[in-house]
């Protein structure tokens, strides 16, 4: 019920001025998201899609609770038991915020490091569907987790610039290059 109510309130609110009036609902939206994640991946995905739209239209909407909001999104992204579509949408919300307001996001303590680490972890994951063309002539229907991580890392790098991303990324790449695991070297 909370998820449906939030969706009804927020979805038609494309105007930035109207969105700002609903900023006090953000903690309720986060509670609804936690409830939805435990109950239904479809409900969680619907709520995350709205949050992604808000992040694109009015990223400052999240400013009052940005630390808690970013931490909650990163927790969803990291949670392996969470539905993959929910994890991908949570990542999209975070990356959209980085693209729209890089200065606001890079000021969050530890955020850039945590995001780059998650993206590199995802980049190492080799989707079995990528191996199918070698085993069969089936085409992958979707972007793999590793491809998504690469795309997001590129978007984050473009938004935050090398001065912010390289000091975090370089040690991770050096570690991956030195690994005996081919997946880690390929991700590097």
XYZ file of C-alpha atoms in Angstrom:
188
model
C 0.000 0.000 0.000
C 2.811 2.405 0.877
C 4.614 1.678 -2.384
C 1.492 2.201 -4.478
C 0.712 5.461 -2.659
C 4.202 6.820 -3.207
C 4.098 5.863 -6.878
C 0.765 7.619 -7.360
C 2.041 10.760 -5.671
C 5.437 10.968 -7.328
C 4.943 9.665 -10.844
C 2.924 12.549 -12.268
C 5.147 15.100 -10.531
C 7.571 15.901 -13.324
C 7.827 19.596 -12.402
C 10.855 20.252 -10.206
C 8.959 22.726 -8.026
C 6.220 20.181 -7.350
C 8.778 17.499 -6.506
C 10.380 19.663 -3.831
C 7.085 19.791 -1.934
C 7.264 16.023 -1.470
C 10.817 15.899 -0.127
C 9.527 15.030 3.350
C 8.193 11.762 1.890
C 11.690 10.438 1.172
C 12.039 8.580 4.500
C 8.629 7.012 3.887
C 9.697 6.034 0.382
C 12.797 4.377 1.807
C 10.658 2.463 4.307
C 8.330 1.438 1.483
C 11.319 0.291 -0.561
C 12.645 -1.858 2.303
C 9.190 -3.385 2.656
C 8.859 -3.943 -1.089
C 12.294 -5.590 -1.382
C 11.255 -8.136 1.214
C 7.872 -8.736 -0.382
C 7.982 -8.295 -4.134
C 10.755 -7.595 -6.617
C 8.165 -6.065 -8.957
C 7.039 -3.527 -6.339
C 10.643 -2.692 -5.457
C 11.513 -2.286 -9.137
C 8.523 0.008 -9.709
C 9.551 2.205 -6.801
C 13.192 2.278 -7.928
C 12.118 3.291 -11.438
C 10.283 6.280 -9.974
C 13.303 7.147 -7.822
C 15.512 6.956 -10.931
C 13.163 9.355 -12.732
C 13.271 11.731 -9.762
C 17.087 11.439 -9.652
C 17.223 12.493 -13.272
C 14.627 15.259 -13.076
C 15.519 16.701 -9.673
C 18.639 15.170 -8.072
C 18.599 17.748 -5.272
C 15.355 16.140 -4.079
C 17.561 13.640 -2.200
C 19.928 16.210 -0.651
C 18.301 16.325 2.803
C 18.820 12.582 3.330
C 21.521 11.948 0.751
C 23.895 9.986 2.973
C 21.193 7.607 4.169
C 19.665 7.352 0.702
C 22.979 6.587 -1.024
C 23.860 4.053 1.681
C 20.505 2.319 1.225
C 20.936 2.184 -2.553
C 24.470 0.815 -2.214
C 23.230 -1.784 0.264
C 20.698 -2.967 -2.325
C 23.357 -3.027 -5.043
C 25.645 -5.164 -2.866
C 22.977 -7.585 -1.629
C 23.427 -10.861 -3.555
C 20.098 -12.281 -2.294
C 18.241 -9.355 -3.804
C 16.652 -9.774 -7.239
C 19.064 -8.798 -10.016
C 16.591 -6.349 -11.568
C 16.267 -4.557 -8.227
C 20.044 -4.409 -7.813
C 20.441 -3.026 -11.336
C 17.786 -0.361 -10.763
C 19.360 0.681 -7.454
C 22.665 1.036 -9.301
C 20.938 3.106 -11.981
C 19.565 5.468 -9.320
C 23.041 5.946 -7.836
C 24.800 6.407 -11.183
C 22.120 8.850 -12.330
C 22.676 10.910 -9.194
C 26.430 10.884 -9.868
C 25.854 12.058 -13.437
C 23.355 14.748 -12.488
C 25.138 16.090 -9.396
C 28.728 14.832 -9.295
C 29.846 17.419 -6.745
C 27.077 16.491 -4.354
C 27.850 12.773 -4.607
C 31.645 12.954 -4.380
C 31.352 14.856 -1.094
C 29.718 11.839 0.561
C 32.418 10.220 2.709
C 33.577 6.914 1.206
C 30.890 6.906 -1.473
C 33.108 7.047 -4.569
C 35.366 4.298 -3.239
C 32.383 2.073 -2.369
C 30.758 2.636 -5.766
C 33.933 1.942 -7.758
C 34.612 -1.187 -5.691
C 31.096 -2.491 -6.360
C 31.419 -1.747 -10.068
C 34.743 -3.562 -10.264
C 33.254 -6.525 -8.380
C 30.401 -6.623 -10.873
C 32.860 -6.281 -13.766
C 34.607 -9.461 -12.621
C 31.355 -11.418 -12.722
C 31.232 -13.270 -16.010
C 27.696 -13.921 -17.063
C 27.266 -17.482 -18.268
C 25.257 -16.096 -21.188
C 28.477 -14.600 -22.549
C 29.879 -18.094 -22.873
C 26.823 -19.341 -24.801
C 28.021 -18.040 -28.190
C 31.061 -20.265 -27.747
C 28.909 -23.236 -26.816
C 25.841 -22.478 -28.874
C 24.789 -19.794 -31.310
C 22.237 -18.227 -28.954
C 22.466 -14.461 -28.620
C 22.405 -12.871 -25.166
C 19.135 -10.959 -24.830
C 20.243 -8.523 -22.215
C 23.251 -6.590 -21.003
C 25.308 -8.784 -18.680
C 26.260 -7.720 -15.173
C 29.880 -7.220 -16.229
C 28.868 -5.131 -19.264
C 26.563 -3.045 -17.084
C 29.401 -2.484 -14.615
C 31.692 -1.327 -17.419
C 29.039 1.069 -18.735
C 28.363 2.459 -15.265
C 32.073 2.837 -14.528
C 32.436 4.824 -17.730
C 29.456 7.032 -16.799
C 30.829 7.585 -13.278
C 34.303 8.333 -14.646
C 32.936 10.880 -17.096
C 30.849 12.572 -14.403
C 33.416 12.635 -11.593
C 36.517 12.978 -13.795
C 39.833 11.221 -13.440
C 41.071 13.288 -10.534
C 38.418 11.682 -8.315
C 38.077 8.222 -9.860
C 41.670 7.288 -10.781
C 43.068 7.307 -7.211
C 40.306 4.859 -6.238
C 40.368 2.795 -9.412
C 44.117 2.369 -9.918
C 44.814 0.216 -6.830
C 41.848 -1.996 -7.711
C 43.039 -2.414 -11.292
C 46.581 -3.221 -10.125
C 45.213 -5.922 -7.815
C 43.040 -7.386 -10.566
C 45.858 -7.401 -13.130
C 48.088 -9.354 -10.736
C 45.403 -11.973 -10.097
C 45.754 -15.494 -11.511
C 41.982 -15.496 -12.226
C 41.361 -14.654 -15.897
C 38.037 -12.963 -15.023
C 39.802 -10.468 -12.790
C 42.471 -9.732 -15.387
C 39.782 -9.315 -18.050
C 37.858 -6.890 -15.827
C 41.024 -4.884 -15.213
